């Protein structure tokens, strides 16, 4: 019998891909959000789920952060298409042992993200369960004058760029798992905060949309998500490890806990920065636009012919997150 550990997450998705699509589906399964034809232009549609024991430990997450994050990660997928978020449905699966403070915290966190990103809550579903599950579905639209950007579209010779810095969420997760994070000061607090309250780069996605050839948000890790761009685009990529913007807050924490910050920046997930590919002649304008949107932009490598993502000089232990591969 073939089990999920043999198949992997992406083979599961592929099995559904065969029965998806339809006349109004411009981009179906396989991107950060679906792109659908709609009377006023096009509509974006995405969903992401947070599951207790897999994405968070109920004992180690504030309900407020959980509510915030459940919406922010969906907004990030809309941002990665160059879109603006719109309407959300929130579905909750809750054990009956959950207390009312938890529900209120969750709602307040969700509300904070909704206000920050201009999202309107339009409905949802609530069921009993053995573990906590928070699922959000979110619509989006492409602002006037913009265009949607898929994962496919990267071409050999394009530059690979990423907003801001990487590895903070992974550093925060490592701190959480280590349990004791006293004595790590402002840097430790910044990492924990980055893990709990990821920021979706909506303005940056829109600022990039008319210039980039492909875009994705970094949810699985830089190498894994660049791998998704490469697979969709039929190209390979070469990363320059020295050019990767490793979050400065990682240094002391990594030394204390005994890990390599570069590992967090290359393989750690959930930073929700935007990873994009751009023709060299458009980089200057892209950088100006991203700066105007409030973020930095680093060139971390380039797209090459082939299908591999390589990091010359670095032994890559793993390429990011796959839900059914324990060693991923
Ligand atoms: P992201 O990390 O951007 O949220 P995922 O890796 O979760 O993207 O999903 C990749 C693609 O696969 C998306 O287009 C998503 O809609 C699709 N997908 C994931 N699971 C399923 C499923 N069970 N059925 C259909 N499509 C799926
Ligand atoms: Mg995504």
Coordinates of C-alpha atoms and ligand atoms in Angstrom, one line a residue:
X1 CA 0.0 0.0 0.0
X2 CA 1.3 3.4 -0.9
X3 CA 1.2 5.8 2.0
X4 CA 1.4 9.6 2.2
X5 CA 5.0 9.4 3.5
X6 CA 5.9 7.8 0.1
X7 CA 3.8 10.2 -2.0
X8 CA 4.6 13.5 -0.4
X9 CA 2.4 16.6 -0.1
X10 CA 2.8 17.7 -3.7
X11 CA 1.9 14.4 -5.2
X12 CA -1.3 14.6 -3.2
X13 CA -2.0 18.0 -4.7
X14 CA -1.2 16.7 -8.2
X15 CA -3.9 14.0 -7.8
X16 CA -6.5 16.7 -7.3
X17 CA -5.1 18.8 -10.1
X18 CA -6.5 16.4 -12.8
X19 CA -10.1 17.2 -11.8
X20 CA -9.7 21.0 -11.4
X21 CA -10.2 23.9 -13.7
X22 CA -12.9 25.1 -15.9
X23 CA -13.7 27.8 -18.5
X24 CA -13.4 30.8 -16.1
X25 CA -10.3 29.5 -14.3
X26 CA -7.3 31.5 -15.6
X27 CA -4.8 30.1 -13.1
X28 CA -5.9 26.9 -11.2
X29 CA -4.1 24.6 -8.8
X30 CA -0.4 25.2 -8.4
X31 CA 0.0 28.9 -7.6
X32 CA -0.3 31.0 -4.5
X33 CA -3.9 31.8 -5.4
X34 CA -6.3 30.9 -8.2
X35 CA -7.1 33.6 -10.8
X36 CA -10.7 33.5 -11.9
X37 CA -12.4 35.5 -14.7
X38 CA -14.9 37.9 -13.2
X39 CA -17.1 40.6 -14.7
X40 CA -15.0 43.4 -13.3
X41 CA -11.6 42.0 -14.3
X42 CA -10.4 39.0 -12.4
X43 CA -10.8 37.6 -8.9
X44 CA -8.1 35.9 -6.8
X45 CA -9.0 33.1 -4.4
X46 CA -6.9 31.3 -1.8
X47 CA -7.1 29.3 1.3
X48 CA -4.7 28.2 4.1
X49 CA -5.2 26.2 7.2
X50 CA -3.4 26.1 10.6
X51 CA -3.6 22.9 12.5
X52 CA -2.8 22.3 16.2
X53 CA 0.2 20.0 16.6
X54 CA 1.4 20.7 13.1
X55 CA 1.6 24.5 12.6
X56 CA 1.3 25.5 16.3
X57 CA 1.2 24.1 19.8
X58 CA -1.8 25.3 21.7
X59 CA 0.3 25.6 24.9
X60 CA 2.9 27.8 23.1
X61 CA 0.9 30.2 21.0
X62 CA -1.2 33.2 22.1
X63 CA -4.7 32.9 20.6
X64 CA -4.4 36.5 19.5
X65 CA -1.3 35.5 17.4
X66 CA -3.1 32.5 16.0
X67 CA -6.0 34.6 14.8
X68 CA -3.7 37.2 13.3
X69 CA -1.5 34.6 11.6
X70 CA -4.4 32.6 10.1
X71 CA -5.4 35.7 8.1
X72 CA -2.0 37.1 7.4
X73 CA -0.7 33.9 5.7
X74 CA -3.7 34.1 3.4
X75 CA -3.2 37.8 2.7
X76 CA 0.4 36.8 1.8
X77 CA -0.8 34.5 -0.9
X78 CA -2.9 37.3 -2.4
X79 CA 0.2 39.6 -2.1
X80 CA 2.3 37.0 -4.0
X81 CA -0.1 37.3 -7.0
X82 CA 0.2 41.1 -7.0
X83 CA -3.3 41.5 -5.6
X84 CA -5.2 43.3 -2.9
X85 CA -7.1 41.2 -0.3
X86 CA -10.9 41.4 -0.1
X87 CA -13.3 39.1 1.7
X88 CA -12.6 36.3 4.1
X89 CA -14.4 33.2 5.4
X90 CA -13.1 31.8 8.6
X91 CA -13.7 28.1 9.6
X92 CA -12.9 26.9 13.1
X93 CA -12.6 23.3 14.3
X94 CA -12.5 23.4 18.1
X95 CA -12.3 20.9 21.0
X96 CA -15.0 21.5 23.6
X97 CA -12.2 22.0 26.2
X98 CA -11.3 25.4 24.6
X99 CA -12.2 28.3 26.8
X100 CA -13.9 31.5 25.9
X101 CA -10.8 33.6 26.4
X102 CA -9.1 31.6 23.7
X103 CA -12.0 32.3 21.3
X104 CA -12.0 36.0 22.1
X105 CA -8.2 36.2 21.7
X106 CA -8.4 34.5 18.3
X107 CA -11.2 36.8 17.2
X108 CA -9.2 39.9 18.3
X109 CA -6.1 38.8 16.5
X110 CA -8.0 38.0 13.4
X111 CA -9.7 41.4 13.6
X112 CA -6.3 43.2 14.0
X113 CA -5.1 41.6 10.8
X114 CA -8.4 42.3 9.0
X115 CA -8.1 46.0 9.9
X116 CA -4.4 46.2 8.9
X117 CA -4.9 44.5 5.5
X118 CA -8.4 45.9 4.7
X119 CA -10.1 42.5 4.8
X120 CA -13.9 42.1 5.4
X121 CA -15.1 39.0 7.3
X122 CA -18.0 37.6 5.3
X123 CA -18.7 34.2 7.0
X124 CA -17.3 30.9 7.9
X125 CA -18.0 27.6 9.7
X126 CA -17.6 26.2 13.2
X127 CA -17.4 22.5 14.1
X128 CA -16.3 20.4 17.1
X129 CA -13.0 18.6 16.8
X130 CA -10.2 16.8 18.7
X131 CA -7.6 19.4 17.7
X132 CA -7.8 23.1 16.9
X133 CA -8.0 24.0 13.2
X134 CA -8.3 27.5 11.8
X135 CA -8.9 27.7 8.1
X136 CA -9.3 30.9 6.2
X137 CA -10.4 31.4 2.6
X138 CA -9.8 34.8 1.1
X139 CA -10.7 36.6 -2.1
X140 CA -8.5 39.3 -3.7
X141 CA -8.5 41.6 -6.7
X142 CA -5.9 43.1 -9.0
X143 CA -5.8 46.9 -8.4
X144 CA -6.5 49.1 -11.5
X145 CA -3.4 49.3 -13.7
X146 CA -1.8 46.2 -12.1
X147 CA -1.5 42.6 -13.3
X148 CA -1.4 39.2 -11.7
X149 CA 1.9 37.4 -11.4
X150 CA 2.2 33.6 -11.4
X151 CA 5.0 31.3 -10.3
X152 CA 5.5 30.4 -14.0
X153 CA 7.3 33.0 -16.1
X154 CA 10.9 33.0 -14.8
X155 CA 13.5 32.9 -17.6
X156 CA 17.2 32.0 -17.7
X157 CA 19.2 35.2 -17.1
X158 CA 16.6 36.7 -14.7
X159 CA 17.8 37.9 -11.3
X160 CA 16.3 36.2 -8.2
X161 CA 15.3 38.8 -5.6
X162 CA 13.8 38.7 -2.1
X163 CA 12.3 41.4 0.1
X164 CA 13.8 42.3 3.5
X165 CA 15.6 39.5 5.4
X166 CA 15.1 35.7 5.9
X167 CA 15.2 33.3 8.8
X168 CA 13.5 35.3 11.5
X169 CA 10.4 33.0 11.7
X170 CA 12.6 29.9 11.9
X171 CA 14.7 31.5 14.6
X172 CA 11.5 32.3 16.6
X173 CA 10.3 28.7 16.1
X174 CA 13.6 27.3 17.3
X175 CA 13.3 29.5 20.4
X176 CA 9.8 28.4 21.1
X177 CA 10.8 24.7 20.8
X178 CA 13.8 25.3 23.0
X179 CA 11.4 26.5 25.7
X180 CA 13.7 28.8 27.6
X181 CA 14.2 32.0 25.7
X182 CA 15.1 34.3 28.6
X183 CA 18.3 36.2 28.3
X184 CA 18.1 36.6 24.5
X185 CA 16.9 40.2 24.8
X186 CA 15.5 42.3 22.0
X187 CA 16.8 39.9 19.2
X188 CA 15.0 36.9 20.7
X189 CA 11.8 39.0 21.2
X190 CA 12.0 40.1 17.6
X191 CA 12.3 36.5 16.3
X192 CA 9.4 35.3 18.4
X193 CA 7.3 38.2 17.2
X194 CA 8.2 37.6 13.6
X195 CA 7.1 34.0 14.0
X196 CA 3.8 34.9 15.7
X197 CA 2.9 37.9 13.6
X198 CA 4.1 37.4 10.0
X199 CA 3.8 40.5 7.8
X200 CA 2.2 40.1 4.4
X201 CA 3.9 42.3 1.8
X202 CA 0.8 43.5 0.0
X203 CA 2.2 46.9 -1.2
X204 CA 5.4 45.3 -2.3
X205 CA 3.6 42.6 -4.4
X206 CA 1.6 45.3 -6.2
X207 CA 4.7 47.5 -6.7
X208 CA 6.4 44.5 -8.3
X209 CA 3.6 43.1 -10.4
X210 CA 4.2 45.0 -13.7
X211 CA 8.0 44.3 -13.6
X212 CA 8.6 40.8 -12.4
X213 CA 8.5 37.5 -14.4
X214 CA 7.4 35.3 -11.5
X215 CA 6.6 35.7 -7.8
X216 CA 5.9 33.6 -4.7
X217 CA 5.7 34.2 -1.0
X218 CA 8.3 32.5 1.2
X219 CA 6.2 30.1 3.2
X220 CA 8.1 26.8 2.8
X221 CA 11.6 28.3 2.8
X222 CA 13.7 30.2 0.2
X223 CA 15.1 27.1 -1.5
X224 CA 11.7 25.2 -1.5
X225 CA 9.8 28.2 -2.8
X226 CA 12.4 29.0 -5.4
X227 CA 12.0 25.4 -6.4
X228 CA 8.3 26.0 -6.9
X229 CA 9.0 28.9 -9.2
X230 CA 11.6 26.8 -11.1
X231 CA 9.3 23.8 -11.5
X232 CA 6.4 26.0 -12.7
X233 CA 8.7 27.9 -15.1
X234 CA 10.8 25.0 -16.4
X235 CA 14.1 26.5 -15.3
X236 CA 16.8 26.1 -12.6
X237 CA 18.4 28.6 -10.3
X238 CA 21.7 29.3 -8.6
X239 CA 21.8 31.0 -5.2
X240 CA 24.7 33.0 -4.0
X241 CA 24.9 32.1 -0.3
X242 CA 26.8 35.2 0.6
X243 CA 24.1 37.4 -0.9
X244 CA 21.2 35.9 1.1
X245 CA 19.9 38.5 3.5
X246 CA 20.2 36.5 6.7
X247 CA 18.2 38.3 9.5
X248 CA 20.6 40.2 11.8
X249 CA 18.6 39.2 14.9
X250 CA 19.6 35.5 14.3
X251 CA 23.3 35.8 15.2
X252 CA 23.2 35.7 19.0
X253 CA 20.2 33.3 19.2
X254 CA 21.9 30.9 16.7
X255 CA 25.1 31.0 18.7
X256 CA 23.2 30.3 21.9
X257 CA 21.1 27.5 20.5
X258 CA 23.8 26.1 18.2
X259 CA 22.5 26.4 14.7
X260 CA 23.7 28.1 11.5
X261 CA 21.7 31.2 10.7
X262 CA 22.1 30.5 7.0
X263 CA 20.2 27.3 7.5
X264 CA 17.3 29.3 8.8
X265 CA 17.5 31.7 5.9
X266 CA 17.7 29.1 3.2
X267 CA 15.5 26.4 4.6
X268 CA 13.3 27.9 7.3
X269 CA 9.7 28.6 6.4
X270 CA 7.1 31.2 7.3
X271 CA 9.0 34.4 6.7
X272 CA 6.3 35.5 4.1
X273 CA 8.7 37.7 2.3
X274 CA 8.2 38.0 -1.5
X275 CA 10.6 36.1 -3.8
X276 CA 10.6 37.3 -7.3
X277 CA 12.5 37.0 -10.6
X278 CA 13.2 39.9 -12.8
X279 CA 15.0 40.7 -16.1
X280 CA 18.3 42.5 -15.2
X281 CA 17.2 45.6 -17.1
X282 CA 14.1 46.0 -14.9
X283 CA 15.9 45.5 -11.6
X284 CA 16.6 49.2 -10.9
X285 CA 12.9 50.2 -11.3
X286 CA 11.8 47.2 -9.3
X287 CA 14.1 48.2 -6.4
X288 CA 12.8 51.8 -6.5
X289 CA 9.2 50.5 -6.3
X290 CA 9.9 48.1 -3.5
X291 CA 11.7 50.8 -1.5
X292 CA 8.8 53.1 -2.0
X293 CA 6.5 50.4 -0.7
X294 CA 8.7 50.3 2.5
X295 CA 10.9 47.2 2.0
X296 CA 14.4 46.4 1.0
X297 CA 15.2 44.2 -2.0
X298 CA 18.2 41.9 -2.3
X299 CA 19.5 40.0 -5.3
X300 CA 20.2 36.5 -4.1
X301 CA 21.0 34.6 -7.3
X302 CA 19.9 34.1 -10.9
X303 CA 17.8 31.8 -13.0
X304 CA 19.6 29.3 -15.2
X305 CA 18.8 26.7 -17.7
X306 CA 17.9 23.3 -16.3
X307 CA 15.7 22.3 -13.4
X308 CA 17.9 22.3 -10.2
X309 CA 18.1 24.9 -7.5
X310 CA 21.8 24.9 -6.3
X311 CA 23.7 26.9 -3.8
X312 CA 27.4 26.5 -4.8
X313 CA 29.6 25.8 -1.8
X314 CA 26.8 25.0 0.6
X315 CA 25.7 21.5 1.5
X316 CA 22.0 21.8 1.5
X317 CA 20.5 19.6 4.1
X318 CA 16.9 20.0 3.2
X319 CA 14.9 22.0 0.7
X320 CA 12.0 23.1 2.9
X321 CA 8.7 21.9 4.1
X322 CA 6.6 19.0 2.8
X323 CA 3.8 18.0 5.0
X324 CA 4.1 14.2 4.6
X325 CA 7.9 13.8 4.5
X326 CA 9.1 13.7 8.0
X327 CA 12.7 14.3 7.1
X328 CA 11.9 17.3 4.9
Ligands
LIG1 P1 1.0 28.1 -0.5 O1 2.2 27.6 0.2 O2 1.2 29.2 -1.5 O3 -0.2 28.3 0.3 P2 0.4 25.3 -1.2 O4 1.7 24.6 -1.2 O5 -0.4 25.2 0.1 O6 0.6 26.9 -1.5 O7 -0.5 24.9 -2.4 C1 0.0 24.8 -3.7 C2 -1.2 24.8 -4.7 O8 -1.9 23.6 -4.5 C3 -2.2 25.9 -4.5 O9 -2.6 26.3 -5.8 C4 -3.4 25.2 -3.8 O10 -4.6 25.8 -4.1 C5 -3.3 23.8 -4.3 N1 -3.8 22.8 -3.4 C6 -3.3 22.4 -2.2 N2 -4.0 21.4 -1.6 C7 -5.0 21.2 -2.5 C8 -6.1 20.2 -2.5 N3 -6.3 19.4 -1.5 N4 -6.9 20.2 -3.6 C9 -6.7 21.1 -4.6 N5 -5.7 22.0 -4.7 C10 -4.9 22.0 -3.6
LIG2 MG1 2.1 31.0 -1.2

